PDB file of C-alpha atoms in Angstrom:
ATOM      1  CA  GLN W  24     118.389  18.367 122.180  1.00  0.00           C
ATOM      2  CA  LEU W  25     119.016  16.375 119.041  1.00  0.00           C
ATOM      3  CA  PRO W  26     122.204  16.443 116.813  1.00  0.00           C
ATOM      4  CA  PRO W  27     121.698  18.275 113.587  1.00  0.00           C
ATOM      5  CA  GLY W  28     122.010  15.042 111.517  1.00  0.00           C
ATOM      6  CA  LEU W  29     119.309  13.264 113.426  1.00  0.00           C
ATOM      7  CA  TYR W  30     117.165  16.385 113.318  1.00  0.00           C
ATOM      8  CA  LYS W  31     117.235  16.336 109.538  1.00  0.00           C
ATOM      9  CA  LYS W  32     116.682  12.590 109.269  1.00  0.00           C
ATOM     10  CA  VAL W  33     113.543  13.046 111.520  1.00  0.00           C
ATOM     11  CA  LEU W  34     112.254  16.108 109.735  1.00  0.00           C
ATOM     12  CA  VAL W  35     112.494  14.563 106.175  1.00  0.00           C
ATOM     13  CA  ILE W  36     110.221  11.849 106.839  1.00  0.00           C
ATOM     14  CA  LEU W  37     108.006  13.475 109.682  1.00  0.00           C
ATOM     15  CA  HIS W  38     105.260  14.987 107.400  1.00  0.00           C
ATOM     16  CA  ASP W  39     104.602  11.627 105.411  1.00  0.00           C
ATOM     17  CA  SER W  40     105.785   8.734 107.689  1.00  0.00           C
ATOM     18  CA  ILE W  41     104.838   9.846 111.233  1.00  0.00           C
ATOM     19  CA  LEU W  42     102.219  12.767 111.338  1.00  0.00           C
ATOM     20  CA  PRO W  43      99.507  10.699 109.331  1.00  0.00           C
ATOM     21  CA  TYR W  44      99.928   7.820 111.841  1.00  0.00           C
ATOM     22  CA  MET W  45      99.634   9.736 115.112  1.00  0.00           C
ATOM     23  CA  ASN W  46      96.384   9.895 116.987  1.00  0.00           C
ATOM     24  CA  GLU W  47      97.166  13.535 118.116  1.00  0.00           C
ATOM     25  CA  PRO W  48      99.625  15.092 115.613  1.00  0.00           C
ATOM     26  CA  THR W  49      99.307  18.433 117.542  1.00  0.00           C
ATOM     27  CA  LEU W  50     101.667  16.876 120.053  1.00  0.00           C
ATOM     28  CA  MET W  51     104.380  17.725 117.490  1.00  0.00           C
ATOM     29  CA  ILE W  52     103.714  21.352 117.612  1.00  0.00           C
ATOM     30  CA  ASP W  53     106.284  22.118 120.130  1.00  0.00           C
ATOM     31  CA  PHE W  54     108.935  20.157 118.358  1.00  0.00           C
ATOM     32  CA  LEU W  55     108.179  21.547 115.053  1.00  0.00           C
ATOM     33  CA  THR W  56     108.168  25.190 116.104  1.00  0.00           C
ATOM     34  CA  VAL W  57     111.501  24.919 118.013  1.00  0.00           C
ATOM     35  CA  ALA W  58     112.965  23.147 114.891  1.00  0.00           C
ATOM     36  CA  TYR W  59     111.424  26.062 112.739  1.00  0.00           C
ATOM     37  CA  GLY W  60     113.345  28.529 114.905  1.00  0.00           C
ATOM     38  CA  ILE W  61     116.924  26.778 114.695  1.00  0.00           C
ATOM     39  CA  GLY W  62     117.520  28.235 111.222  1.00  0.00           C
ATOM     40  CA  GLY W  63     119.260  26.892 108.187  1.00  0.00           C
ATOM     41  CA  ALA W  64     118.332  23.610 106.544  1.00  0.00           C
ATOM     42  CA  ILE W  65     116.578  22.448 109.615  1.00  0.00           C
ATOM     43  CA  SER W  66     114.146  25.203 109.562  1.00  0.00           C
ATOM     44  CA  LEU W  67     113.583  24.439 105.805  1.00  0.00           C
ATOM     45  CA  LEU W  68     112.743  20.797 106.655  1.00  0.00           C
ATOM     46  CA  ALA W  69     110.404  21.763 109.439  1.00  0.00           C
ATOM     47  CA  LEU W  70     108.221  23.595 106.900  1.00  0.00           C
ATOM     48  CA  ASN W  71     106.648  20.477 105.627  1.00  0.00           C
ATOM     49  CA  GLY W  72     105.350  19.319 109.146  1.00  0.00           C
ATOM     50  CA  LEU W  73     104.152  22.881 109.984  1.00  0.00           C
ATOM     51  CA  PHE W  74     102.231  23.185 106.799  1.00  0.00           C
ATOM     52  CA  ILE W  75     100.303  19.892 107.701  1.00  0.00           C
ATOM     53  CA  LEU W  76      99.649  21.332 111.217  1.00  0.00           C
ATOM     54  CA  ILE W  77      98.574  24.766 109.972  1.00  0.00           C
ATOM     55  CA  HIS W  78      96.408  23.422 107.022  1.00  0.00           C
ATOM     56  CA  GLN W  79      94.804  20.375 108.640  1.00  0.00           C
ATOM     57  CA  HIS W  80      94.959  21.141 112.527  1.00  0.00           C
ATOM     58  CA  ASN W  81      94.419  24.769 112.797  1.00  0.00           C
ATOM     59  CA  LEU W  82      97.734  25.618 114.252  1.00  0.00           C
ATOM     60  CA  GLU W  83      98.271  29.426 114.558  1.00  0.00           C
ATOM     61  CA  TYR W  84     101.700  30.621 114.194  1.00  0.00           C
ATOM     62  CA  PRO W  85     101.711  34.475 114.560  1.00  0.00           C
ATOM     63  CA  ASP W  86     105.182  35.238 113.317  1.00  0.00           C
ATOM     64  CA  PHE W  87     105.153  32.470 110.634  1.00  0.00           C
ATOM     65  CA  TYR W  88     105.685  34.744 107.654  1.00  0.00           C
ATOM     66  CA  LYS W  89     108.311  36.772 109.276  1.00  0.00           C
ATOM     67  CA  LYS W  90     110.278  33.694 110.048  1.00  0.00           C
ATOM     68  CA  LEU W  91     109.662  32.401 106.539  1.00  0.00           C
ATOM     69  CA  TYR W  92     111.007  35.741 105.298  1.00  0.00           C
ATOM     70  CA  SER W  93     114.106  35.521 107.499  1.00  0.00           C
ATOM     71  CA  LEU W  94     114.868  32.095 105.851  1.00  0.00           C
ATOM     72  CA  LEU W  95     115.619  33.862 102.562  1.00  0.00           C
ATOM     73  CA  ASP W  96     119.347  34.128 102.502  1.00  0.00           C
ATOM     74  CA  PRO W  97     121.971  33.571  99.746  1.00  0.00           C
ATOM     75  CA  SER W  98     122.095  29.770 100.363  1.00  0.00           C
ATOM     76  CA  ILE W  99     118.438  29.359  99.588  1.00  0.00           C
ATOM     77  CA  TYR W 100     119.400  28.993  95.969  1.00  0.00           C
ATOM     78  CA  HIS W 101     122.069  26.317  96.657  1.00  0.00           C
ATOM     79  CA  VAL W 102     120.794  23.796  99.280  1.00  0.00           C
ATOM     80  CA  LYS W 103     119.592  20.476  98.145  1.00  0.00           C
ATOM     81  CA  TYR W 104     116.210  21.084  99.890  1.00  0.00           C
ATOM     82  CA  ARG W 105     115.618  23.967  97.504  1.00  0.00           C
ATOM     83  CA  ALA W 106     112.877  22.435  95.617  1.00  0.00           C
ATOM     84  CA  ARG W 107     110.948  21.416  98.847  1.00  0.00           C
ATOM     85  CA  PHE W 108     111.357  24.897 100.222  1.00  0.00           C
ATOM     86  CA  PHE W 109     109.945  26.669  97.136  1.00  0.00           C
ATOM     87  CA  HIS W 110     107.165  24.217  96.736  1.00  0.00           C
ATOM     88  CA  LEU W 111     105.992  24.934 100.147  1.00  0.00           C
ATOM     89  CA  ALA W 112     106.628  28.856  99.854  1.00  0.00           C
ATOM     90  CA  ASP W 113     104.570  28.776  96.655  1.00  0.00           C
ATOM     91  CA  LEU W 114     101.641  27.256  98.753  1.00  0.00           C
ATOM     92  CA  PHE W 115     102.124  29.715 101.615  1.00  0.00           C
ATOM     93  CA  LEU W 116     102.010  32.746  99.317  1.00  0.00           C
ATOM     94  CA  SER W 117      99.026  31.501  97.288  1.00  0.00           C
ATOM     95  CA  SER W 118      96.420  33.265  99.279  1.00  0.00           C
ATOM     96  CA  SER W 119      95.065  36.517  97.663  1.00  0.00           C
ATOM     97  CA  HIS W 120      94.399  37.791 101.216  1.00  0.00           C
ATOM     98  CA  LEU W 121      98.025  38.348 102.011  1.00  0.00           C
ATOM     99  CA  PRO W 122      98.749  42.028 102.402  1.00  0.00           C
ATOM    100  CA  ALA W 123     100.693  43.702  99.526  1.00  0.00           C
ATOM    101  CA  TYR W 124     103.492  44.826 101.447  1.00  0.00           C
ATOM    102  CA  LEU W 125     104.435  41.339 102.674  1.00  0.00           C
ATOM    103  CA  VAL W 126     104.266  39.826  99.271  1.00  0.00           C
ATOM    104  CA  ALA W 127     106.355  42.686  97.951  1.00  0.00           C
ATOM    105  CA  ALA W 128     108.905  42.127 100.678  1.00  0.00           C
ATOM    106  CA  PHE W 129     109.186  38.245  99.457  1.00  0.00           C
ATOM    107  CA  ILE W 130     109.438  39.436  95.786  1.00  0.00           C
ATOM    108  CA  LYS W 131     112.143  42.070  96.486  1.00  0.00           C
ATOM    109  CA  ARG W 132     114.297  39.722  98.691  1.00  0.00           C
ATOM    110  CA  LEU W 133     114.069  36.927  96.203  1.00  0.00           C
ATOM    111  CA  SER W 134     115.057  39.268  93.453  1.00  0.00           C
ATOM    112  CA  ARG W 135     118.018  40.804  95.326  1.00  0.00           C
ATOM    113  CA  LEU W 136     119.314  37.314  96.279  1.00  0.00           C
ATOM    114  CA  ALA W 137     118.899  36.225  92.560  1.00  0.00           C
ATOM    115  CA  LEU W 138     121.771  38.631  91.628  1.00  0.00           C
ATOM    116  CA  THR W 139     124.178  35.964  92.790  1.00  0.00           C
ATOM    117  CA  ALA W 140     122.013  32.786  92.115  1.00  0.00           C
ATOM    118  CA  PRO W 141     123.135  30.024  89.576  1.00  0.00           C
ATOM    119  CA  PRO W 142     121.140  29.930  86.220  1.00  0.00           C
ATOM    120  CA  GLU W 143     119.123  26.835  87.120  1.00  0.00           C
ATOM    121  CA  ALA W 144     117.801  28.479  90.126  1.00  0.00           C
ATOM    122  CA  LEU W 145     117.119  31.695  88.256  1.00  0.00           C
ATOM    123  CA  LEU W 146     115.019  29.732  85.534  1.00  0.00           C
ATOM    124  CA  MET W 147     112.894  28.614  88.525  1.00  0.00           C
ATOM    125  CA  VAL W 148     112.586  31.916  90.622  1.00  0.00           C
ATOM    126  CA  ILE W 149     111.742  34.296  87.866  1.00  0.00           C
ATOM    127  CA  PRO W 150     108.447  32.332  86.880  1.00  0.00           C
ATOM    128  CA  PHE W 151     107.874  32.003  90.658  1.00  0.00           C
ATOM    129  CA  ILE W 152     108.049  35.916  91.030  1.00  0.00           C
ATOM    130  CA  CYS W 153     105.960  36.238  87.873  1.00  0.00           C
ATOM    131  CA  ASN W 154     103.224  34.127  89.523  1.00  0.00           C
ATOM    132  CA  LEU W 155     103.267  36.300  92.640  1.00  0.00           C
ATOM    133  CA  PHE W 156     102.617  39.364  90.503  1.00  0.00           C
ATOM    134  CA  ARG W 157      99.640  37.481  88.923  1.00  0.00           C
ATOM    135  CA  ARG W 158      98.133  36.822  92.323  1.00  0.00           C
ATOM    136  CA  HIS W 159      98.910  40.070  93.798  1.00  0.00           C
ATOM    137  CA  PRO W 160      98.398  42.826  91.212  1.00  0.00           C
ATOM    138  CA  ALA W 161      99.053  45.492  93.842  1.00  0.00           C
ATOM    139  CA  CYS W 162     102.749  44.538  93.694  1.00  0.00           C
ATOM    140  CA  LYS W 163     103.088  45.422  89.959  1.00  0.00           C
ATOM    141  CA  VAL W 164     104.230  48.909  91.082  1.00  0.00           C
ATOM    142  CA  LEU W 165     107.585  47.323  91.625  1.00  0.00           C
ATOM    143  CA  VAL W 166     107.798  46.956  87.795  1.00  0.00           C
ATOM    144  CA  HIS W 167     105.510  49.721  86.505  1.00  0.00           C
ATOM    145  CA  ARG W 168     106.133  52.897  88.663  1.00  0.00           C
ATOM    146  CA  PRO W 169     103.777  55.781  87.930  1.00  0.00           C
ATOM    147  CA  ASN W 170     106.696  58.140  87.255  1.00  0.00           C
ATOM    148  CA  GLY W 171     109.061  55.742  85.659  1.00  0.00           C
ATOM    149  CA  PRO W 172     112.232  54.365  87.063  1.00  0.00           C
ATOM    150  CA  GLY W 173     113.850  57.778  87.281  1.00  0.00           C
ATOM    151  CA  ASP W 174     111.426  58.533  90.101  1.00  0.00           C
ATOM    152  CA  LEU W 175     113.831  56.651  92.395  1.00  0.00           C
ATOM    153  CA  SER W 176     117.327  58.181  93.138  1.00  0.00           C
ATOM    154  CA  GLU W 177     118.302  55.273  95.279  1.00  0.00           C
ATOM    155  CA  ASP W 178     116.688  51.917  96.409  1.00  0.00           C
ATOM    156  CA  PRO W 179     114.570  52.473  99.543  1.00  0.00           C
ATOM    157  CA  TYR W 180     114.465  48.680 100.227  1.00  0.00           C
ATOM    158  CA  ILE W 181     116.151  47.765 103.538  1.00  0.00           C
ATOM    159  CA  MET W 182     117.634  44.302 103.083  1.00  0.00           C
ATOM    160  CA  GLU W 183     118.755  43.864 106.545  1.00  0.00           C
ATOM    161  CA  GLN W 184     115.311  44.504 108.022  1.00  0.00           C
ATOM    162  CA  GLU W 185     113.896  41.407 109.586  1.00  0.00           C
ATOM    163  CA  GLU W 186     110.331  42.682 109.632  1.00  0.00           C
ATOM    164  CA  PRO W 187     108.595  42.585 106.113  1.00  0.00           C
ATOM    165  CA  SER W 188     106.350  45.519 106.988  1.00  0.00           C
ATOM    166  CA  GLU W 189     109.246  47.843 107.675  1.00  0.00           C
ATOM    167  CA  SER W 190     111.453  46.882 104.693  1.00  0.00           C
ATOM    168  CA  ARG W 191     109.912  49.663 102.391  1.00  0.00           C
ATOM    169  CA  ALA W 192     109.571  47.013  99.624  1.00  0.00           C
ATOM    170  CA  LEU W 193     106.485  48.524  98.049  1.00  0.00           C
ATOM    171  CA  GLU W 194     108.490  51.875  97.686  1.00  0.00           C
ATOM    172  CA  SER W 195     111.178  50.276  95.681  1.00  0.00           C
ATOM    173  CA  SER W 196     111.490  48.916  92.011  1.00  0.00           C
ATOM    174  CA  LEU W 197     112.705  45.610  90.524  1.00  0.00           C
ATOM    175  CA  TRP W 198     115.979  46.741  89.151  1.00  0.00           C
ATOM    176  CA  GLU W 199     117.449  43.421  89.912  1.00  0.00           C
ATOM    177  CA  LEU W 200     115.403  41.573  87.508  1.00  0.00           C
ATOM    178  CA  GLN W 201     116.018  44.241  84.898  1.00  0.00           C
ATOM    179  CA  SER W 202     119.566  43.665  85.450  1.00  0.00           C
ATOM    180  CA  LEU W 203     119.192  39.941  84.783  1.00  0.00           C
ATOM    181  CA  GLN W 204     117.678  40.785  81.314  1.00  0.00           C
ATOM    182  CA  ASN W 205     121.638  41.227  80.437  1.00  0.00           C
ATOM    183  CA  HIS W 206     122.529  37.730  81.945  1.00  0.00           C
ATOM    184  CA  TYR W 207     125.213  35.659  80.338  1.00  0.00           C
ATOM    185  CA  HIS W 208     122.782  32.741  80.057  1.00  0.00           C
ATOM    186  CA  PRO W 209     120.283  33.395  77.157  1.00  0.00           C
ATOM    187  CA  ASP W 210     117.528  31.402  78.673  1.00  0.00           C
ATOM    188  CA  VAL W 211     117.733  33.561  81.996  1.00  0.00           C
ATOM    189  CA  ALA W 212     117.815  36.726  79.991  1.00  0.00           C
ATOM    190  CA  GLN W 213     114.852  35.696  77.975  1.00  0.00           C
ATOM    191  CA  ALA W 214     112.993  34.728  81.217  1.00  0.00           C
ATOM    192  CA  ALA W 215     113.706  37.996  82.838  1.00  0.00           C
ATOM    193  CA  ALA W 216     112.526  39.868  79.606  1.00  0.00           C
ATOM    194  CA  VAL W 217     108.896  38.645  80.343  1.00  0.00           C
ATOM    195  CA  LEU W 218     108.370  41.490  82.846  1.00  0.00           C
ATOM    196  CA  ASN W 219     108.807  44.043  79.951  1.00  0.00           C
ATOM    197  CA  GLN W 220     105.460  42.774  78.627  1.00  0.00           C
ATOM    198  CA  SER W 221     102.078  42.398  80.241  1.00  0.00           C
ATOM    199  CA  LEU W 222     101.822  39.190  82.120  1.00  0.00           C
ATOM    200  CA  SER W 223      99.205  36.763  81.123  1.00  0.00           C
ATOM    201  CA  GLU W 224      96.469  35.761  83.655  1.00  0.00           C
ATOM    202  CA  ILE W 225      97.455  32.082  83.529  1.00  0.00           C
ATOM    203  CA  GLU W 226     100.242  31.088  86.228  1.00  0.00           C
ATOM    204  CA  ASP W 227     103.297  29.363  84.895  1.00  0.00           C
ATOM    205  CA  ASP W 228     103.842  25.728  86.103  1.00  0.00           C
ATOM    206  CA  ILE W 229     107.096  25.721  88.057  1.00  0.00           C
ATOM    207  CA  SER W 230     106.784  22.158  89.123  1.00  0.00           C
ATOM    208  CA  GLY W 231     109.014  21.105  86.455  1.00  0.00           C
ATOM    209  CA  LEU W 232     111.648  23.630  87.304  1.00  0.00           C
ATOM    210  CA  LEU W 233     112.055  23.018  90.986  1.00  0.00           C
ATOM    211  CA  GLU W 234     114.491  20.174  90.472  1.00  0.00           C
ATOM    212  CA  LEU W 235     116.287  21.686  87.465  1.00  0.00           C
ATOM    213  CA  SER W 236     120.067  21.130  87.972  1.00  0.00           C
ATOM    214  CA  ALA W 237     123.163  22.694  86.377  1.00  0.00           C
ATOM    215  CA  SER W 238     124.122  19.218  84.519  1.00  0.00           C
ATOM    216  CA  GLU W 239     120.571  19.286  82.870  1.00  0.00           C
ATOM    217  CA  LEU W 240     121.087  22.864  81.667  1.00  0.00           C
ATOM    218  CA  PHE W 241     124.600  21.803  80.240  1.00  0.00           C
ATOM    219  CA  ASP W 242     122.990  18.608  78.597  1.00  0.00           C
ATOM    220  CA  LYS W 243     120.376  20.826  76.980  1.00  0.00           C
ATOM    221  CA  GLU W 244     122.936  23.291  75.539  1.00  0.00           C
ATOM    222  CA  VAL W 245     125.217  20.367  74.236  1.00  0.00           C
ATOM    223  CA  LYS W 246     122.205  18.783  72.402  1.00  0.00           C
ATOM    224  CA  LYS W 247     121.241  21.905  70.616  1.00  0.00           C
ATOM    225  CA  THR W 248     121.655  21.807  66.907  1.00  0.00           C
ATOM    226  CA  SER W 249     123.014  24.948  65.509  1.00  0.00           C
ATOM    227  CA  ALA W 250     121.944  26.568  62.224  1.00  0.00           C
ATOM    228  CA  ASN W 251     124.196  28.151  59.799  1.00  0.00           C
ATOM    229  CA  VAL W 252     126.064  30.640  61.858  1.00  0.00           C
ATOM    230  CA  PRO W 253     127.623  33.679  59.858  1.00  0.00           C
ATOM    231  CA  LEU W 254     131.255  34.108  60.449  1.00  0.00           C
ATOM    232  CA  GLU W 255     133.643  36.809  59.449  1.00  0.00           C
ATOM    233  CA  PHE W 256     135.815  34.496  57.365  1.00  0.00           C
ATOM    234  CA  GLU W 257     138.092  35.905  54.586  1.00  0.00           C
ATOM    235  CA  GLN W 258     139.530  33.461  52.065  1.00  0.00           C
ATOM    236  CA  VAL W 259     143.290  33.220  52.278  1.00  0.00           C
ATOM    237  CA  ARG W 260     144.803  34.970  49.226  1.00  0.00           C
ATOM    238  CA  GLY W 261     148.445  34.970  50.055  1.00  0.00           C
ATOM    239  CA  LEU W 262     151.019  34.045  52.675  1.00  0.00           C
ATOM    240  CA  PHE W 263     149.578  36.354  55.297  1.00  0.00           C
ATOM    241  CA  GLY W 264     146.034  36.139  54.048  1.00  0.00           C
ATOM    242  CA  LYS W 265     145.801  39.703  52.452  1.00  0.00           C
ATOM    243  CA  LYS W 266     144.264  40.229  49.158  1.00  0.00           C
ATOM    244  CA  ASN W 267     147.056  42.563  47.967  1.00  0.00           C
ATOM    245  CA  ASP W 268     149.835  40.760  49.576  1.00  0.00           C
ATOM    246  CA  ILE W 269     153.190  41.226  47.795  1.00  0.00           C
ATOM    247  CA  PHE W 270     154.080  37.742  49.049  1.00  0.00           C
ATOM    248  CA  ALA W 271     151.388  36.288  46.846  1.00  0.00           C
ATOM    249  CA  ASP W 272     153.408  37.351  43.735  1.00  0.00           C
ATOM    250  CA  HIS W 273     156.479  35.261  44.876  1.00  0.00           C
ATOM    251  CA  PHE W 274     155.131  32.444  46.987  1.00  0.00           C
ATOM    252  CA  ALA W 275     152.135  30.035  46.433  1.00  0.00           C
ATOM    253  CA  LEU W 276     150.060  28.164  49.013  1.00  0.00           C
ATOM    254  CA  ASP W 277     149.661  24.465  48.011  1.00  0.00           C
TER     255      ASP W 277
END
């Protein structure tokens, strides 16, 4: 039993400073699987080590995607390990052999949580979701239902369901991203509007968006040069600014 702070320090360096130098990295299987089951930031940090064991040492983890799905909660867009998590999630969801119901569950859960996410996270997760649609065309039914959005009287997706196969995500629609098309931040609204068009086959590169911060967004807006903006300005004619102001006959503005 390690204190949470020590768990995090070990897991942050485990994948590049410990596992490559071990004669038998598989000895860390129990440690990493227990850490992955703890939840929160510790589970996020355990993903790096698990990825190496799964990818290079043939580790089989039957409920891996179920656990990965359960890690998606509102804090996922706010933790400082967000970039690390979405980089690995992108790798884990890259296989075209994953079932459509599983990918649809991830898309739907990410979209639902996006309703309360900050703009810098939205500018990353919307292209991430678009890439999932490109890899798994069967999930496009979430955007283009055969009978249109009116086919659903209510959202059948069950957010509280821990099992992705029983969440009914494929029966749902992506109304959350349609709502984000009216987001207060123009860049977010523009990014969400991409789903109104047919997606290109080339995936978006999200590597530069994983570390995007609120201060960078703010600096970008401040440095923008504005063109001539039309204003509803009426030149002052009299004391109270009206054209036919009786005061203009008796008073003058110097």
